[in-house]
XYZ file of C-alpha atoms in Angstrom:
308
model
C -32.505 141.640 94.314
C -33.092 144.566 92.364
C -36.481 146.004 91.754
C -38.133 146.109 88.091
C -40.364 148.339 86.327
C -42.066 146.705 83.250
C -44.136 149.340 81.114
C -46.135 148.195 77.892
C -49.443 147.207 77.123
C -51.663 144.969 78.611
C -54.046 143.332 75.789
C -56.429 141.625 74.285
C -55.321 139.086 71.056
C -57.051 137.074 68.500
C -54.803 135.256 66.660
C -55.062 133.144 63.448
C -52.207 130.742 62.452
C -52.114 127.277 60.213
C -52.349 125.517 63.865
C -55.766 127.077 64.448
C -57.279 130.340 65.507
C -58.525 131.965 68.805
C -60.811 134.376 69.834
C -60.099 137.412 72.373
C -57.191 136.033 74.678
C -54.857 137.924 77.161
C -51.838 139.424 75.503
C -50.096 142.596 75.304
C -46.213 143.394 75.674
C -45.946 143.688 79.072
C -47.994 140.553 80.155
C -45.515 138.361 78.215
C -42.998 140.557 79.747
C -44.075 140.163 83.191
C -44.676 136.515 83.037
C -41.397 135.629 81.895
C -39.951 138.023 84.409
C -42.037 136.248 87.070
C -39.746 132.891 86.539
C -37.223 134.666 88.741
C -38.685 135.777 91.795
C -38.150 139.418 91.091
C -40.262 142.657 92.770
C -41.671 143.627 89.452
C -44.552 146.015 88.495
C -46.238 146.382 85.575
C -47.439 149.810 84.277
C -50.084 149.539 81.824
C -53.654 150.788 80.905
C -56.790 148.507 80.267
C -60.733 149.265 79.581
C -63.685 147.728 81.912
C -63.954 145.060 79.634
C -60.810 143.462 81.189
C -61.317 140.570 82.989
C -60.650 140.346 86.923
C -59.306 136.733 86.139
C -56.424 138.120 83.928
C -55.339 140.956 86.615
C -55.609 137.772 89.268
C -52.970 135.815 87.107
C -50.602 138.433 87.228
C -50.897 138.734 90.937
C -50.775 135.352 91.694
C -47.615 135.605 90.060
C -46.206 138.303 92.340
C -46.522 141.035 89.699
C -47.584 143.856 91.551
C -50.497 145.682 89.529
C -51.104 149.014 91.234
C -49.418 150.574 88.256
C -51.972 149.274 86.092
C -54.836 151.754 85.378
C -58.135 150.696 84.833
C -60.463 153.192 82.694
C -64.061 151.726 83.839
C -65.859 153.350 80.799
C -63.104 152.508 78.684
C -61.977 149.401 75.967
C -58.885 147.485 76.445
C -56.530 147.628 73.368
C -56.785 144.746 71.009
C -55.078 143.702 68.188
C -55.927 140.634 65.589
C -53.849 138.944 63.288
C -52.939 136.118 60.931
C -49.518 134.354 60.694
C -48.818 133.243 57.131
C -47.241 129.383 56.860
C -43.652 130.300 57.727
C -44.854 131.383 60.965
C -42.000 134.544 60.332
C -44.942 136.750 58.767
C -48.160 138.004 59.439
C -51.057 140.351 58.419
C -52.546 142.658 60.952
C -56.343 142.566 60.462
C -57.361 145.129 63.665
C -55.847 147.230 65.807
C -57.960 149.227 67.996
C -55.813 151.344 70.429
C -59.178 152.349 72.697
C -57.752 153.034 75.896
C -54.189 153.071 75.206
C -54.708 156.089 73.080
C -54.323 158.278 75.956
C -51.870 156.233 77.913
C -49.968 158.299 80.276
C -48.475 155.905 82.901
C -47.796 156.543 86.169
C -44.958 154.563 88.221
C -46.251 153.442 91.299
C -43.891 155.533 93.946
C -42.760 152.938 95.666
C -41.309 151.672 92.181
C -39.458 154.795 91.511
C -36.154 153.557 92.775
C -36.412 150.646 90.205
C -32.802 149.745 89.336
C -34.106 147.919 86.164
C -36.637 149.280 83.823
C -37.857 147.476 80.707
C -39.799 150.015 78.493
C -41.851 147.515 76.188
C -42.953 148.394 72.485
C -45.037 152.052 72.626
C -44.865 155.523 71.449
C -41.038 156.602 72.141
C -42.603 159.683 74.495
C -44.507 157.325 76.291
C -41.617 155.556 76.911
C -39.579 158.903 77.817
C -42.065 160.018 80.436
C -41.520 156.751 82.235
C -37.531 157.393 82.191
C -38.197 160.901 83.909
C -40.695 159.783 86.446
C -37.365 157.650 88.072
C -35.969 159.175 91.201
C -32.195 158.261 90.465
C -30.907 156.875 86.916
C -31.583 153.127 86.657
C -28.647 150.794 86.424
C -30.039 149.563 83.630
C -32.706 150.524 81.252
C -33.913 148.261 77.941
C -35.969 149.360 75.674
C -37.889 147.502 72.821
C -39.274 148.928 69.981
C -40.846 148.374 66.172
C -40.925 149.867 62.521
C -44.004 151.496 63.218
C -42.311 154.495 65.670
C -39.236 154.189 63.147
C -41.695 155.246 60.144
C -43.982 157.715 62.163
C -41.898 159.057 65.556
C -38.230 158.485 64.464
C -37.242 161.857 66.156
C -38.510 161.101 69.109
C -37.006 157.034 68.921
C -33.867 158.772 68.566
C -34.397 160.816 71.697
C -35.412 158.040 74.113
C -32.532 155.632 72.522
C -30.086 158.157 73.736
C -31.098 157.490 77.432
C -31.172 153.259 77.233
C -28.499 151.217 78.303
C -29.746 148.253 76.090
C -32.220 147.752 72.955
C -34.021 144.922 71.747
C -34.783 144.742 68.151
C -35.265 142.431 65.557
C -32.780 142.036 62.103
C -35.371 143.755 59.890
C -35.857 146.882 62.193
C -31.894 147.193 62.867
C -31.221 147.548 59.342
C -34.127 150.222 58.758
C -32.812 151.941 62.063
C -29.310 152.170 60.424
C -30.057 152.065 57.201
C -27.145 149.216 57.355
C -27.724 145.843 55.661
C -24.530 144.147 57.922
C -25.687 143.497 61.469
C -22.104 144.126 62.540
C -22.508 147.353 61.242
C -25.931 147.999 62.292
C -25.163 147.203 65.732
C -21.784 149.994 65.696
C -24.290 152.458 64.372
C -26.952 151.849 67.330
C -23.956 152.132 69.720
C -23.088 155.339 68.543
C -27.042 156.362 69.149
C -26.318 155.502 72.858
C -26.522 151.542 73.964
C -24.119 150.087 75.677
C -25.585 146.788 74.264
C -27.422 145.726 71.366
C -29.652 142.814 70.878
C -30.622 141.583 67.678
C -33.459 139.120 67.650
C -33.480 136.759 64.644
C -36.734 134.883 65.539
C -35.814 131.267 65.071
C -32.572 131.666 63.985
C -31.565 132.964 67.550
C -30.229 136.505 68.819
C -27.088 138.293 68.615
C -25.460 140.340 71.520
C -23.123 143.296 70.675
C -20.729 145.094 73.094
C -18.447 147.432 71.817
C -16.031 144.943 69.635
C -17.606 141.890 71.245
C -20.095 139.302 69.873
C -22.113 136.791 71.217
C -24.531 134.510 69.798
C -27.571 132.271 71.111
C -29.125 130.032 69.059
C -32.890 129.158 68.878
C -34.030 126.307 70.088
C -35.102 123.807 67.239
C -39.082 123.356 67.856
C -41.138 120.402 66.348
C -43.762 123.108 66.138
C -44.427 126.498 66.624
C -48.192 127.315 67.444
C -47.944 130.894 67.814
C -44.950 133.413 67.664
C -47.261 136.386 69.419
C -45.174 137.670 72.359
C -42.457 135.427 71.608
C -40.018 138.482 71.624
C -41.475 140.337 74.737
C -40.981 136.827 76.537
C -37.484 137.015 75.603
C -37.188 140.673 76.755
C -38.814 139.481 79.913
C -36.577 136.753 80.314
C -33.200 138.886 79.811
C -34.833 141.857 82.171
C -35.976 139.517 85.117
C -32.310 137.479 84.968
C -30.315 140.965 85.218
C -32.875 141.956 87.889
C -32.408 138.690 89.874
C -28.332 139.105 89.787
C -27.931 142.829 89.736
C -25.026 142.443 87.510
C -24.502 144.285 84.356
C -21.707 142.730 82.591
C -21.250 141.594 79.064
C -20.577 138.019 80.729
C -23.672 138.229 82.580
C -25.581 139.665 79.661
C -24.855 136.587 77.550
C -26.543 134.632 80.285
C -29.186 136.702 79.963
C -29.708 136.349 76.640
C -29.670 132.444 76.906
C -32.243 132.676 79.362
C -34.537 135.112 77.257
C -34.339 132.776 74.428
C -35.278 129.232 76.475
C -38.250 131.228 77.940
C -39.348 132.230 73.987
C -39.045 128.785 72.992
C -41.784 128.021 75.547
C -43.987 130.873 74.638
C -44.437 129.507 70.997
C -45.775 126.260 71.910
C -49.063 127.094 72.808
C -51.449 130.104 71.960
C -51.327 133.558 73.442
C -49.903 133.167 77.584
C -51.357 129.734 77.827
C -48.075 127.923 77.820
C -45.831 130.973 80.400
C -48.685 130.876 82.838
C -47.933 127.130 84.133
C -44.169 127.103 83.466
C -42.184 125.104 85.771
C -38.774 126.098 87.052
C -37.885 122.475 86.394
C -39.079 122.578 82.820
C -37.075 126.076 82.513
C -33.768 123.991 84.097
C -34.322 121.159 81.486
C -34.291 123.429 78.690
C -31.345 125.534 79.805
C -29.396 121.914 79.603
C -31.180 121.394 76.186
C -29.567 124.718 74.798
C -26.396 124.078 76.578
C -25.879 120.475 75.015
C -26.689 122.835 71.595
C -24.074 124.875 71.861
C -21.501 122.755 73.768
C -18.370 120.975 72.091
C -14.964 120.240 71.980
C -12.343 120.780 69.453
C -8.623 120.583 68.867
C -7.235 123.591 67.280
C -4.313 122.458 65.397
């Protein structure tokens, strides 16, 4: 089993959706990635930063999931990164109401020494130069480097983003971001252009419409499970990435065929994440529930057809 390094935010979120609203609750990309990856019992370490206002119970939650937290820096006199957002009725669009970088503004990640030989690195959504500094700390080139990013970095740090994209194996972005990064509307053409930037594999997330995996001339599509209710989409993309990275770390197989399985696992875990606010659903998710949902995915996509 491979070691997995997860870099990203551990944060406070406050969320409002048509189903209700929350005060400050546990959030952050690394949190969702870590909770999803913990389903695979991999040797994972989260590298992040929080302030003195971050509750010990949240750190204990990660530790109790067998996630190494020695790479989470605690700035006692500082405040934890905070994001507040409001979702529209379609749950696909949202308004950011408050963003307070706080301790994240001066975050210099330090990968714990015992994880600098990790085979899999998951770079959560952060400034590209912060992501780059993590790769520079690794003793050997990891077997697989996965990067998540967003349109904000395309707007304000595009040159740096291109530098880190050259050094990765898998990029996970949504359809809107793929189009912005390449200037192409067709996702097939956009994926080809992203391949030319460096990554061998391109995962384009389409929210409630599933995800696409591209590798050379091969394409794989994974649907999203139709759900009766979506309470909170926050963290769904990070949960997908955590499921993807966790599965690869567990199996150690970076072939295209195994990436297909990783995409399905990521999609299945993301479908749980949206069922409750914040991390609530992921905190007590059982392996039995995951297995049953994977069976649902299989039933959703499996069919026999006679070709004439």
